[in-house]
Short mmCIF file of C-alpha atoms in Angstrom, two decimals:
data_model
loop_
_atom_site.label_atom_id
_atom_site.label_comp_id
_atom_site.label_asym_id
_atom_site.label_seq_id
_atom_site.Cartn_x
_atom_site.Cartn_y
_atom_site.Cartn_z
CA GLU A 1114 13.78 -16.15 16.75
CA ARG A 1115 10.47 -17.82 17.68
CA PHE A 1116 9.25 -17.59 14.07
CA ALA A 1117 12.58 -18.87 12.81
CA ASP A 1118 12.61 -21.79 15.26
CA ALA A 1119 9.09 -22.79 14.20
CA VAL A 1120 10.10 -22.74 10.53
CA ILE A 1121 13.30 -24.67 11.16
CA ASP A 1122 11.30 -27.41 12.88
CA HIS A 1123 9.33 -28.04 9.68
CA ALA A 1124 11.52 -27.09 6.72
CA ASP A 1125 13.01 -29.98 4.76
CA ALA A 1126 15.26 -29.99 1.71
CA ASN A 1127 12.38 -29.14 -0.66
CA ALA A 1128 10.76 -26.48 1.51
CA VAL A 1129 9.68 -23.06 0.32
CA VAL A 1130 9.45 -20.51 3.14
CA TRP A 1131 7.57 -17.30 2.34
CA LEU A 1132 7.76 -14.48 4.90
CA GLN A 1133 5.67 -11.30 4.93
CA ASP A 1134 6.63 -7.73 5.81
CA TYR A 1135 9.03 -5.81 7.99
CA HIS A 1136 8.15 -7.46 11.30
CA LEU A 1137 10.23 -10.49 10.28
CA ALA A 1138 13.24 -8.65 8.85
CA LEU A 1139 15.74 -10.59 10.97
CA ALA A 1140 14.18 -14.02 10.48
CA PRO A 1141 15.48 -14.97 7.00
CA ARG A 1142 19.13 -15.17 8.02
CA LEU A 1143 18.26 -17.15 11.15
CA ILE A 1144 16.24 -19.58 9.03
CA ARG A 1145 18.78 -19.76 6.24
CA GLY A 1146 21.54 -20.84 8.59
CA SER A 1147 19.59 -23.87 9.88
CA ILE A 1148 17.75 -25.38 6.89
CA PRO A 1149 19.13 -27.22 3.85
CA ASP A 1150 20.69 -25.13 1.09
CA SER A 1151 18.18 -26.54 -1.41
CA ALA A 1152 15.25 -25.05 0.51
CA THR A 1153 14.13 -21.59 -0.60
CA VAL A 1154 13.53 -18.57 1.61
CA ALA A 1155 11.48 -15.73 0.08
CA HIS A 1156 10.17 -12.52 1.62
CA PHE A 1157 7.79 -9.75 0.56
CA TRP A 1158 8.32 -6.26 2.01
CA HIS A 1159 4.96 -4.43 2.07
CA ILE A 1160 6.08 -0.94 3.12
CA PRO A 1161 8.32 1.59 1.32
CA TRP A 1162 12.08 1.18 1.46
CA PRO A 1163 13.86 4.44 2.39
CA THR A 1164 16.77 6.16 0.72
CA PRO A 1165 20.26 5.61 2.19
CA THR A 1166 20.10 9.13 3.66
CA THR A 1167 17.10 8.11 5.77
CA PHE A 1168 18.13 4.50 6.35
CA ARG A 1169 21.44 5.51 7.96
CA HIS A 1170 19.45 6.73 10.97
CA CYS A 1171 18.13 3.21 11.69
CA PRO A 1172 20.07 1.95 14.73
CA ALA A 1173 19.65 -1.67 13.65
CA GLY A 1174 20.17 -0.97 9.96
CA GLY A 1175 23.07 -3.34 9.46
CA HIS A 1176 21.21 -6.20 11.14
CA VAL A 1177 18.14 -5.51 9.01
CA LEU A 1178 20.13 -5.67 5.77
CA GLU A 1179 21.95 -8.83 6.83
CA GLY A 1180 18.68 -10.41 7.91
CA LEU A 1181 17.00 -9.71 4.58
CA LEU A 1182 19.99 -11.02 2.64
CA GLY A 1183 19.25 -14.40 4.16
CA ASN A 1184 16.50 -14.57 1.55
CA ASP A 1185 16.90 -16.17 -1.85
CA LEU A 1186 14.16 -13.85 -3.14
CA LEU A 1187 13.14 -10.43 -1.78
CA GLY A 1188 10.10 -8.67 -3.23
CA PHE A 1189 9.00 -5.02 -3.14
CA HIS A 1190 5.93 -3.32 -4.61
CA VAL A 1191 7.70 -1.01 -7.04
CA ALA A 1192 11.08 -0.70 -8.74
CA ASP A 1193 12.00 2.44 -6.80
CA TYR A 1194 11.89 0.57 -3.48
CA ALA A 1195 13.95 -2.32 -4.89
CA ASP A 1196 16.59 0.09 -6.18
CA ARG A 1197 16.73 1.95 -2.86
CA PHE A 1198 17.32 -1.36 -1.09
CA LEU A 1199 20.22 -2.11 -3.42
CA ASP A 1200 21.56 1.41 -2.77
CA CYS A 1201 21.49 0.77 0.98
CA VAL A 1202 23.20 -2.60 0.67
CA ASP A 1203 25.89 -1.09 -1.56
CA ARG A 1204 26.50 1.75 0.88
CA PHE A 1205 26.30 0.01 4.25
CA LEU A 1206 27.47 -3.59 3.63
CA ARG A 1207 30.95 -3.16 2.22
CA THR A 1208 31.52 -6.86 1.48
CA ALA A 1209 28.28 -7.24 -0.52
CA ASP A 1210 28.53 -7.51 -4.30
CA VAL A 1211 25.58 -5.63 -5.83
CA ASP A 1212 24.61 -6.25 -9.47
CA ARG A 1213 22.12 -3.49 -10.28
CA ALA A 1214 21.41 -4.70 -13.81
CA ARG A 1215 20.27 -8.12 -12.58
CA ARG A 1216 19.05 -6.80 -9.21
CA THR A 1217 21.04 -9.40 -7.31
CA VAL A 1218 23.23 -9.23 -4.21
CA ARG A 1219 26.01 -11.69 -3.45
CA TYR A 1220 26.71 -11.72 0.27
CA ASP A 1221 28.16 -14.23 2.72
CA GLY A 1222 28.35 -16.91 0.05
CA ARG A 1223 24.75 -16.65 -1.16
CA THR A 1224 22.82 -14.70 -3.78
CA THR A 1225 19.62 -12.76 -3.12
CA ARG A 1226 17.47 -11.76 -6.08
CA VAL A 1227 15.46 -8.56 -5.61
CA VAL A 1228 12.23 -8.08 -7.60
CA ALA A 1229 9.44 -5.51 -7.94
CA THR A 1230 5.92 -6.97 -8.13
CA PRO A 1231 3.02 -4.57 -7.40
CA MET A 1232 0.30 -6.07 -5.21
CA GLY A 1233 -3.35 -5.93 -6.27
CA VAL A 1234 -6.78 -6.59 -4.77
CA ASP A 1235 -9.52 -9.13 -5.41
CA ALA A 1236 -11.03 -6.88 -8.08
CA GLU A 1237 -13.77 -9.32 -9.13
CA ALA A 1238 -15.02 -9.60 -5.56
CA TYR A 1239 -15.19 -5.83 -5.06
CA ASP A 1240 -16.91 -5.43 -8.41
CA SER A 1241 -19.46 -8.11 -7.52
CA ASP A 1242 -20.14 -6.73 -4.04
CA ALA A 1243 -20.60 -3.22 -5.41
CA ARG A 1244 -23.06 -4.42 -8.06
CA SER A 1245 -25.10 -6.18 -5.41
CA SER A 1246 -25.50 -2.97 -3.37
CA ASP A 1247 -28.85 -1.28 -3.87
CA ALA A 1248 -30.15 2.25 -3.50
CA GLY A 1249 -31.81 1.33 -0.22
CA ARG A 1250 -28.48 0.57 1.44
CA LEU A 1251 -27.06 3.94 0.35
CA THR A 1252 -30.19 5.72 1.60
CA ALA A 1253 -29.85 3.97 4.95
CA LEU A 1254 -26.18 4.95 5.23
CA PHE A 1255 -26.96 8.58 4.42
CA GLU A 1256 -29.71 8.62 7.03
CA ALA A 1257 -27.52 6.94 9.65
CA TYR A 1258 -24.75 9.52 9.25
CA GLY A 1259 -26.89 12.60 8.67
CA ILE A 1260 -25.89 13.11 5.04
CA PRO A 1261 -28.63 14.84 3.02
CA GLN A 1262 -30.00 12.65 0.23
CA GLY A 1263 -28.68 13.64 -3.18
CA THR A 1264 -25.51 15.20 -1.76
CA THR A 1265 -22.32 14.90 -3.81
CA LEU A 1266 -20.12 12.52 -1.83
CA GLY A 1267 -16.38 12.52 -1.20
CA LEU A 1268 -14.77 9.60 0.62
CA GLY A 1269 -11.64 8.87 2.63
CA LEU A 1270 -10.83 5.52 4.22
CA ASP A 1271 -7.73 5.20 6.40
CA ARG A 1272 -6.15 3.88 9.54
CA LEU A 1273 -5.45 6.64 12.07
CA ASP A 1274 -1.76 6.52 11.32
CA TYR A 1275 0.58 9.47 10.83
CA THR A 1276 1.64 8.14 7.41
CA LYS A 1277 -1.88 8.49 5.98
CA GLY A 1278 -1.91 12.29 5.80
CA VAL A 1279 -5.41 12.75 7.23
CA PRO A 1280 -4.80 16.21 8.82
CA GLU A 1281 -3.33 17.44 5.54
CA ARG A 1282 -6.39 16.11 3.69
CA LEU A 1283 -8.75 17.87 6.09
CA ALA A 1284 -6.81 21.10 5.58
CA ALA A 1285 -7.30 20.74 1.82
CA ILE A 1286 -11.04 20.17 2.27
CA GLU A 1287 -11.20 23.29 4.45
CA ARG A 1288 -9.41 25.25 1.71
CA PHE A 1289 -11.85 23.84 -0.85
CA PHE A 1290 -14.84 25.20 1.06
CA GLU A 1291 -13.09 28.53 1.55
CA ARG A 1292 -12.63 28.87 -2.20
CA ASN A 1293 -15.95 27.31 -3.24
CA PRO A 1294 -18.79 28.62 -1.05
CA ASP A 1295 -21.34 27.38 -3.60
CA TRP A 1296 -20.48 23.81 -2.67
CA ARG A 1297 -21.51 24.34 0.95
CA GLY A 1298 -24.57 22.23 1.57
CA GLU A 1299 -24.00 20.40 -1.73
CA PHE A 1300 -20.84 18.38 -1.04
CA THR A 1301 -20.11 16.16 1.96
CA PHE A 1302 -16.80 14.49 2.66
CA MET A 1303 -17.11 11.25 4.64
CA GLN A 1304 -13.95 10.20 6.46
CA LYS A 1305 -13.96 6.62 7.76
CA ALA A 1306 -11.06 6.21 10.18
CA THR A 1307 -9.84 3.09 11.95
CA PRO A 1308 -8.01 3.63 15.26
CA SER A 1309 -4.55 2.13 15.21
CA ARG A 1310 -2.00 1.34 17.95
CA THR A 1311 -4.13 3.16 20.48
CA GLU A 1312 -1.92 2.06 23.38
CA ILE A 1313 0.82 4.39 22.05
CA GLU A 1314 0.51 7.96 23.30
CA THR A 1315 1.58 9.60 20.03
CA TYR A 1316 -1.15 7.71 18.18
CA GLN A 1317 -3.68 8.83 20.78
CA ARG A 1318 -2.61 12.44 20.20
CA TYR A 1319 -2.84 11.95 16.45
CA GLY A 1320 -6.43 10.72 16.75
CA ASP A 1321 -7.29 13.69 18.97
CA LEU A 1322 -5.80 16.05 16.38
CA VAL A 1323 -7.88 14.56 13.56
CA ARG A 1324 -11.10 14.64 15.55
CA GLY A 1325 -10.39 18.20 16.67
CA ASP A 1326 -9.83 19.33 13.06
CA VAL A 1327 -13.13 17.78 12.00
CA ARG A 1328 -15.03 19.58 14.77
CA ARG A 1329 -13.38 22.92 13.95
CA ILE A 1330 -14.10 22.70 10.21
CA ASN A 1331 -17.69 21.65 10.83
CA ARG A 1332 -18.22 24.58 13.22
CA ARG A 1333 -16.79 26.93 10.64
CA PHE A 1334 -18.84 25.84 7.62
CA GLY A 1335 -21.65 23.60 8.88
CA ALA A 1336 -25.35 24.30 9.07
CA ALA A 1337 -28.22 22.82 11.03
CA ASP A 1338 -29.02 20.32 8.28
CA TRP A 1339 -25.54 19.74 6.81
CA GLN A 1340 -21.97 19.13 7.91
CA PRO A 1341 -19.06 19.43 5.47
CA ILE A 1342 -17.24 16.47 7.03
CA VAL A 1343 -18.91 13.35 8.36
CA TYR A 1344 -16.37 11.50 10.49
CA THR A 1345 -16.78 7.98 11.82
CA GLU A 1346 -14.67 5.32 13.47
CA ASP A 1347 -17.47 2.77 13.19
CA VAL A 1348 -16.66 -0.72 11.95
CA LEU A 1349 -18.51 -0.84 8.64
CA PRO A 1350 -19.52 -4.13 7.03
CA ARG A 1351 -17.91 -4.80 3.67
CA ALA A 1352 -21.27 -4.39 1.96
CA ASP A 1353 -21.49 -0.83 3.33
CA LEU A 1354 -17.93 -0.04 2.27
CA CYS A 1355 -18.58 -1.28 -1.26
CA THR A 1356 -21.77 0.79 -1.39
CA LEU A 1357 -19.81 3.89 -0.40
CA TYR A 1358 -17.07 3.06 -2.90
CA ARG A 1359 -19.61 2.66 -5.68
CA HIS A 1360 -21.48 5.88 -5.02
CA ALA A 1361 -18.62 8.19 -3.96
CA ASP A 1362 -18.21 10.89 -6.58
CA VAL A 1363 -14.60 11.34 -5.55
CA MET A 1364 -12.18 9.26 -3.50
CA VAL A 1365 -9.22 10.98 -1.84
CA VAL A 1366 -6.19 8.77 -1.16
CA SER A 1367 -3.49 11.06 0.18
CA PRO A 1368 -0.87 9.25 2.30
CA LEU A 1369 2.39 11.01 3.04
CA VAL A 1370 4.05 7.68 2.21
CA ASP A 1371 2.57 4.26 1.44
CA GLY A 1372 4.08 1.04 0.16
CA MET A 1373 1.23 0.37 -2.23
CA ASN A 1374 -2.25 1.43 -0.99
CA LEU A 1375 -4.98 -1.07 -1.68
CA VAL A 1376 -7.86 1.30 -0.86
CA ALA A 1377 -7.30 3.16 -4.13
CA GLN A 1378 -7.56 -0.11 -6.03
CA GLU A 1379 -10.63 -1.25 -4.07
CA TYR A 1380 -12.38 2.00 -4.95
CA VAL A 1381 -11.61 1.61 -8.65
CA ALA A 1382 -12.76 -2.03 -8.68
CA ALA A 1383 -16.03 -1.10 -6.93
CA SER A 1384 -16.72 1.92 -9.19
CA VAL A 1385 -18.89 -0.17 -11.48
CA ASP A 1386 -20.89 2.78 -12.81
CA GLY A 1387 -17.78 4.49 -14.17
CA ASP A 1388 -18.64 7.89 -12.75
CA GLY A 1389 -16.13 8.33 -9.93
CA ALA A 1390 -12.84 10.21 -9.72
CA LEU A 1391 -9.70 9.24 -7.81
CA LEU A 1392 -7.35 11.76 -6.20
CA LEU A 1393 -4.12 9.86 -5.56
CA SER A 1394 -0.98 10.83 -3.67
CA ASP A 1395 2.20 10.68 -5.72
CA ARG A 1396 3.86 9.09 -2.68
CA THR A 1397 2.02 5.77 -2.91
CA GLY A 1398 3.22 2.67 -4.69
CA ALA A 1399 -0.18 2.56 -6.43
CA HIS A 1400 0.67 5.82 -8.20
CA GLU A 1401 3.17 3.99 -10.40
CA ARG A 1402 0.33 1.99 -11.95
CA LEU A 1403 -2.62 4.38 -11.62
CA GLY A 1404 -1.09 7.85 -11.63
CA SER A 1405 -1.56 8.61 -15.32
CA HIS A 1406 -5.37 8.44 -15.09
CA ALA A 1407 -5.97 9.37 -11.46
CA LEU A 1408 -5.73 13.02 -10.41
CA THR A 1409 -2.26 13.28 -8.90
CA ILE A 1410 -1.79 15.21 -5.66
CA ASP A 1411 1.11 16.14 -3.44
CA PRO A 1412 -0.48 15.39 -0.04
CA THR A 1413 1.43 18.24 1.62
CA ASP A 1414 0.22 20.83 -0.92
CA VAL A 1415 -3.04 22.08 0.55
CA ASP A 1416 -3.86 24.47 -2.30
CA GLY A 1417 -2.93 21.92 -4.97
CA THR A 1418 -5.10 19.21 -3.41
CA ALA A 1419 -8.03 21.63 -3.08
CA ALA A 1420 -7.60 22.54 -6.76
CA GLN A 1421 -7.63 18.89 -7.82
CA LEU A 1422 -10.78 18.35 -5.75
CA GLU A 1423 -12.39 21.27 -7.57
CA TYR A 1424 -11.37 19.74 -10.88
CA ALA A 1425 -12.70 16.32 -9.93
CA LEU A 1426 -16.11 17.74 -9.03
CA SER A 1427 -16.34 19.79 -12.24
CA MET A 1428 -15.07 17.06 -14.57
CA SER A 1429 -17.29 16.04 -17.47
CA ALA A 1430 -18.98 12.66 -17.42
CA THR A 1431 -17.02 11.68 -20.54
CA GLU A 1432 -13.67 12.39 -18.93
CA ARG A 1433 -14.66 10.59 -15.74
CA GLN A 1434 -15.65 7.53 -17.76
CA ARG A 1435 -12.45 7.61 -19.83
CA ARG A 1436 -10.18 7.87 -16.82
CA LEU A 1437 -12.02 5.27 -14.78
CA ASN A 1438 -12.21 2.74 -17.61
CA THR A 1439 -8.42 2.78 -17.90
CA LEU A 1440 -7.98 2.58 -14.13
CA ARG A 1441 -10.31 -0.41 -13.98
CA GLN A 1442 -8.43 -2.21 -16.73
CA ARG A 1443 -5.19 -1.80 -14.80
CA VAL A 1444 -6.66 -2.87 -11.47
CA PHE A 1445 -8.27 -5.95 -12.97
CA SER A 1446 -5.19 -6.97 -14.98
CA GLY A 1447 -2.97 -6.53 -11.91
CA ASP A 1448 -5.27 -8.08 -9.32
CA ILE A 1449 -4.31 -10.17 -6.29
CA GLN A 1450 -4.33 -13.40 -8.30
CA SER A 1451 -1.91 -11.89 -10.80
CA TRP A 1452 0.35 -10.82 -7.94
CA MET A 1453 0.28 -14.29 -6.38
CA THR A 1454 1.05 -15.91 -9.73
CA THR A 1455 3.99 -13.59 -10.27
CA GLN A 1456 5.28 -14.21 -6.75
CA PHE A 1457 5.28 -17.96 -7.12
CA ASP A 1458 6.68 -17.86 -10.64
CA TRP A 1459 9.69 -16.08 -9.14
CA ILE A 1460 9.80 -18.44 -6.16
CA ARG A 1461 9.68 -21.49 -8.45
CA ARG A 1462 12.47 -20.03 -10.57
CA VAL A 1463 14.68 -19.33 -7.57
CA HIS A 1464 13.77 -22.66 -5.96
CA GLY A 1465 14.67 -24.47 -9.18
CA ASP A 1466 18.04 -22.71 -9.28
CA ALA A 1467 18.73 -23.67 -5.66
CA THR A 1468 17.68 -27.30 -6.21
CA SER A 1469 19.82 -27.56 -9.33
CA ALA A 1470 22.81 -26.11 -7.52
CA ASP A 1471 22.30 -28.51 -4.61
CA GLU A 1472 22.09 -31.49 -6.96
CA THR A 1473 25.31 -30.35 -8.64
CA ASP A 1474 27.04 -30.04 -5.27
CA ARG A 1475 25.96 -33.56 -4.27
CA ARG A 1476 27.01 -35.02 -7.63
CA ASP A 1477 30.38 -33.27 -7.46
CA SER A 1478 30.96 -34.70 -3.99
CA ARG A 1479 30.42 -38.25 -5.34
CA GLU A 1480 32.40 -38.02 -8.56
CA PRO A 1481 36.19 -37.83 -8.77
CA ALA A 1482 37.65 -34.62 -10.12
CA PRO A 1483 38.36 -34.78 -13.86
CA SER A 1484 41.96 -35.26 -14.91
CA LEU A 1485 43.73 -32.15 -16.12
#
């Protein structure tokens, strides 16, 4: 209501209102009811949309759907999420008219267009930052975290959130070392974790679980001069992150569910030497664009993920280069600027339709009805 009130104070007949993410699910309908019809309300939903079977358990589900149908334009990362939203509207809002072919919903006298537009990253910036990193910075990072120089490097970068699948990833790394004793002392997996929602007890327990798993695996396989997993919650400067991206031999992105996942794209953009490999969960939005040339994993399949890690580390330089070249082309062609352009092309189209309809309504109110 506070967001909606602030928007209503400023929105005139030509306004375009663009809302972001699930926190503001109820705001569009509040805004729509208090600003001119010719103004446009658009919204981008950054997380996955569930199936109707899952969505029916949401206590406020009906309010969420009604709130989002206050938008003229509603965007999701991938087509699957957009279609699931339409499925939920069709099932739970009986008076809504869903046109799946056009991806539109007619409800309460207004039409909402639903679109799928995958979000990208600033690929040029990550490429540039990675190229500016030098060997000295990597050496310093290895020394700071006790990683032996020349070690093959695996990398994970996540918030400490239950959706990111970090315990499952650690279990797969443990299985990898069980099955590949020759890699002990030769391969180090660095997990950078960012604490999240630490005031919530379940998140505190989740962080404790992750840290406990790291300690247990390191006790099991580690040596005096080498640890299989280097874990840190340090805040790393972007230059350090891009250095790690560039020099990581393999990046593991294994969320249990993720709307898009920008880390996978950042890694690809920063892999300027073309010698990295990406393990990517099939439950991320990014998999729709990158899955054919990444190494696909089911994040809950410990043995399967360990096998893909083995494959990544034994892959020929030629195959690495071939896969990564294609991944880079896709990340650069679908970067953040491309996403923004697509968003506002849709917004302009919808805004133009609304303005035209408003002009027609005003003209019709001035002109007498034609004789029959």
